[in-house]
PDB file of C-alpha atoms in Angstrom:
ATOM      1  CA  MET A  88       0.000   0.000   0.000  1.00 92.00           C
ATOM      2  CA  ASP A  89       1.322   3.426  -0.984  1.00 94.00           C
ATOM      3  CA  ILE A  90       0.422   6.831   0.419  1.00 96.00           C
ATOM      4  CA  ILE A  91       0.398   9.549  -2.224  1.00 96.00           C
ATOM      5  CA  LEU A  92       0.447  13.249  -1.319  1.00 97.00           C
ATOM      6  CA  ALA A  93      -0.444  15.555  -4.195  1.00 97.00           C
ATOM      7  CA  ILE A  94      -1.456  19.022  -5.232  1.00 98.00           C
ATOM      8  CA  ALA A  95      -3.320  19.713  -8.456  1.00 97.00           C
ATOM      9  CA  THR A  96      -4.262  22.879 -10.283  1.00 97.00           C
ATOM     10  CA  THR A  97      -7.321  22.752 -12.507  1.00 97.00           C
ATOM     11  CA  LEU A  98      -9.223  24.609 -15.175  1.00 96.00           C
ATOM     12  CA  HIS A  99     -13.014  24.223 -15.315  1.00 95.00           C
ATOM     13  CA  LEU A 100     -14.350  24.335 -18.876  1.00 95.00           C
ATOM     14  CA  GLY A 101     -17.969  24.915 -19.919  1.00 92.00           C
ATOM     15  CA  LEU A 102     -19.171  25.863 -16.431  1.00 91.00           C
ATOM     16  CA  ALA A 103     -20.496  29.237 -15.229  1.00 86.00           C
ATOM     17  CA  GLY A 104     -19.546  28.999 -11.546  1.00 84.00           C
ATOM     18  CA  ASP A 105     -16.470  30.307  -9.766  1.00 90.00           C
ATOM     19  CA  TYR A 106     -14.541  27.219  -8.670  1.00 92.00           C
ATOM     20  CA  ASN A 107     -11.552  26.452  -6.485  1.00 92.00           C
ATOM     21  CA  GLU A 108      -8.628  25.547  -8.738  1.00 95.00           C
ATOM     22  CA  VAL A 109      -6.079  24.293  -6.171  1.00 97.00           C
ATOM     23  CA  HIS A 110      -6.601  20.783  -4.812  1.00 97.00           C
ATOM     24  CA  PRO A 111      -4.294  19.285  -2.170  1.00 98.00           C
ATOM     25  CA  SER A 112      -4.969  15.587  -1.631  1.00 97.00           C
ATOM     26  CA  ILE A 113      -3.939  12.359   0.038  1.00 97.00           C
ATOM     27  CA  GLN A 114      -4.542   8.956  -1.557  1.00 97.00           C
ATOM     28  CA  LEU A 115      -4.081   5.391  -0.361  1.00 97.00           C
ATOM     29  CA  ARG A 116      -3.201   3.156  -3.312  1.00 96.00           C
ATOM     30  CA  ALA A 117      -3.262  -0.647  -2.955  1.00 96.00           C
ATOM     31  CA  ASP A 118      -1.277  -2.999  -5.191  1.00 94.00           C
ATOM     32  CA  ASN A 119      -4.540  -4.442  -6.585  1.00 95.00           C
ATOM     33  CA  GLY A 120      -5.652  -1.028  -7.927  1.00 96.00           C
ATOM     34  CA  LEU A 121      -8.046  -0.048  -5.148  1.00 98.00           C
ATOM     35  CA  ILE A 122      -7.774   3.605  -4.095  1.00 98.00           C
ATOM     36  CA  ALA A 123      -9.262   5.842  -1.401  1.00 98.00           C
ATOM     37  CA  GLY A 124      -8.527   9.384  -0.434  1.00 97.00           C
ATOM     38  CA  LEU A 125      -9.436  12.913   0.561  1.00 97.00           C
ATOM     39  CA  TYR A 126      -9.060  16.140  -1.409  1.00 97.00           C
ATOM     40  CA  HIS A 127     -10.035  19.810  -1.347  1.00 96.00           C
ATOM     41  CA  ASN A 128     -12.704  19.877  -4.052  1.00 94.00           C
ATOM     42  CA  SER A 129     -13.771  22.471  -6.624  1.00 92.00           C
ATOM     43  CA  GLU A 130     -16.473  23.798  -4.279  1.00 91.00           C
ATOM     44  CA  GLY A 131     -13.834  24.524  -1.631  1.00 92.00           C
ATOM     45  CA  THR A 132     -14.863  21.726   0.741  1.00 93.00           C
ATOM     46  CA  LEU A 133     -13.405  18.345   1.685  1.00 96.00           C
ATOM     47  CA  SER A 134     -14.348  15.303  -0.400  1.00 96.00           C
ATOM     48  CA  GLY A 135     -13.711  11.639   0.317  1.00 97.00           C
ATOM     49  CA  TYR A 136     -13.628   9.003  -2.408  1.00 98.00           C
ATOM     50  CA  THR A 137     -13.016   5.350  -3.084  1.00 98.00           C
ATOM     51  CA  GLY A 138     -12.533   3.534  -6.342  1.00 98.00           C
ATOM     52  CA  TYR A 139     -10.175   1.754  -8.681  1.00 98.00           C
ATOM     53  CA  ARG A 140      -7.087   2.881 -10.617  1.00 97.00           C
ATOM     54  CA  ALA A 141      -5.770   1.088 -13.685  1.00 98.00           C
ATOM     55  CA  GLU A 142      -2.429   1.925 -15.315  1.00 96.00           C
ATOM     56  CA  TRP A 143      -1.045   1.138 -18.784  1.00 96.00           C
ATOM     57  CA  GLU A 144       2.496   2.312 -19.373  1.00 95.00           C
ATOM     58  CA  LYS A 145       2.206   6.069 -18.650  1.00 97.00           C
ATOM     59  CA  PHE A 146      -1.606   6.297 -18.929  1.00 98.00           C
ATOM     60  CA  PHE A 147      -4.083   5.864 -16.065  1.00 97.00           C
ATOM     61  CA  ILE A 148      -7.824   5.786 -15.519  1.00 98.00           C
ATOM     62  CA  GLU A 149      -9.620   6.129 -12.184  1.00 97.00           C
ATOM     63  CA  GLY A 150     -13.279   5.574 -11.355  1.00 97.00           C
ATOM     64  CA  GLY A 151     -15.360   5.278  -8.239  1.00 98.00           C
ATOM     65  CA  ILE A 152     -17.644   7.260  -5.951  1.00 98.00           C
ATOM     66  CA  VAL A 153     -17.076  10.564  -4.178  1.00 96.00           C
ATOM     67  CA  ALA A 154     -18.857  12.442  -1.380  1.00 96.00           C
ATOM     68  CA  GLY A 155     -18.709  16.045  -0.245  1.00 91.00           C
ATOM     69  CA  TYR A 156     -20.388  18.006  -3.037  1.00 88.00           C
ATOM     70  CA  GLU A 157     -23.342  20.338  -2.469  1.00 83.00           C
ATOM     71  CA  TYR A 158     -25.718  18.942  -5.109  1.00 76.00           C
ATOM     72  CA  ALA A 159     -25.543  15.242  -4.120  1.00 79.00           C
ATOM     73  CA  ASP A 160     -24.454  13.117  -1.169  1.00 87.00           C
ATOM     74  CA  ILE A 161     -22.555  10.581  -3.282  1.00 93.00           C
ATOM     75  CA  ILE A 162     -21.767  10.784  -6.999  1.00 92.00           C
ATOM     76  CA  PRO A 163     -19.727   8.732  -9.450  1.00 94.00           C
ATOM     77  CA  TYR A 164     -16.367  10.115 -10.500  1.00 93.00           C
ATOM     78  CA  GLY A 165     -13.806   9.313 -13.123  1.00 96.00           C
ATOM     79  CA  ARG A 166     -10.658  10.747 -14.604  1.00 97.00           C
ATOM     80  CA  VAL A 167      -8.082   9.804 -17.203  1.00 98.00           C
ATOM     81  CA  GLY A 168      -4.505  10.952 -17.269  1.00 98.00           C
ATOM     82  CA  TYR A 169      -0.935  10.682 -18.366  1.00 98.00           C
ATOM     83  CA  ASP A 170       2.162  10.470 -16.110  1.00 97.00           C
ATOM     84  CA  PHE A 171       5.028  12.513 -17.550  1.00 97.00           C
ATOM     85  CA  THR A 172       7.238  11.487 -14.609  1.00 96.00           C
ATOM     86  CA  ASP A 173       6.759   9.745 -11.252  1.00 93.00           C
ATOM     87  CA  ASN A 174       5.782  13.143  -9.821  1.00 96.00           C
ATOM     88  CA  LEU A 175       4.039  15.017 -12.658  1.00 98.00           C
ATOM     89  CA  SER A 176       0.826  14.121 -14.473  1.00 98.00           C
ATOM     90  CA  VAL A 177      -2.012  15.710 -16.420  1.00 98.00           C
ATOM     91  CA  PHE A 178      -5.629  14.612 -16.240  1.00 98.00           C
ATOM     92  CA  ALA A 179      -9.129  15.259 -17.545  1.00 98.00           C
ATOM     93  CA  ALA A 180     -12.456  14.576 -15.863  1.00 96.00           C
ATOM     94  CA  PRO A 181     -16.121  15.293 -16.527  1.00 94.00           C
ATOM     95  CA  ALA A 182     -17.676  18.088 -14.461  1.00 90.00           C
ATOM     96  CA  PHE A 183     -21.280  18.778 -13.560  1.00 86.00           C
ATOM     97  CA  GLU A 184     -22.968  21.976 -12.463  1.00 87.00           C
ATOM     98  CA  VAL A 185     -26.538  22.415 -11.209  1.00 80.00           C
ATOM     99  CA  ASP A 186     -27.863  25.983 -11.358  1.00 77.00           C
ATOM    100  CA  ASN A 187     -30.596  27.644  -9.260  1.00 77.00           C
ATOM    101  CA  ASN A 188     -33.266  26.281 -11.635  1.00 81.00           C
ATOM    102  CA  ASP A 189     -31.980  22.710 -11.159  1.00 81.00           C
ATOM    103  CA  GLU A 190     -30.627  22.734 -14.721  1.00 84.00           C
ATOM    104  CA  LEU A 191     -27.643  20.438 -15.252  1.00 86.00           C
ATOM    105  CA  THR A 192     -24.610  21.653 -17.216  1.00 88.00           C
ATOM    106  CA  ILE A 193     -21.880  19.215 -18.238  1.00 92.00           C
ATOM    107  CA  GLY A 194     -18.333  20.504 -18.578  1.00 94.00           C
ATOM    108  CA  ALA A 195     -14.801  19.290 -18.096  1.00 96.00           C
ATOM    109  CA  VAL A 196     -11.934  19.682 -15.674  1.00 96.00           C
ATOM    110  CA  LEU A 197      -8.361  19.724 -16.964  1.00 98.00           C
ATOM    111  CA  GLY A 198      -5.553  19.524 -14.437  1.00 97.00           C
ATOM    112  CA  ILE A 199      -1.871  19.250 -13.688  1.00 98.00           C
ATOM    113  CA  GLU A 200      -0.887  17.252 -10.603  1.00 98.00           C
ATOM    114  CA  PHE A 201       2.365  17.112  -8.649  1.00 98.00           C
ATOM    115  CA  SER A 202       2.541  14.016  -6.416  1.00 97.00           C
ATOM    116  CA  PHE A 203       4.931  12.375  -3.980  1.00 95.00           C
ATOM    117  CA  LYS A 204       4.917   8.830  -2.636  1.00 94.00           C
ATOM    118  CA  VAL A 205       5.276   8.620   1.162  1.00 93.00           C
ATOM    119  CA  ASN A 206       6.546   5.275   2.496  1.00 75.00           C
TER     120      ASN A 206
END
């Protein structure tokens, strides 16, 4: 089991809201691909998640469930990315926004993440 400390900066595309773009996080990563962690989310609050991470060469995909967002108690999440080095990656994820009229807007989050393994 690895402990990963990270900080990501993000850009929110296709959304009208004003979102937090700095996301410190901690992730537990098991050898079998299971992951769990905490991060400072785009709404500026703490989110917890659990899921699965698959890696192929320098590419990765993560999927699971996350809690801590205003519009739902638990939602699915996913992201895909590319590891440039052991400590630097880029990623993309879908984003959802619910306005005051309960209208759903779908956008995207693009990010750069700096991470460090703690053992």
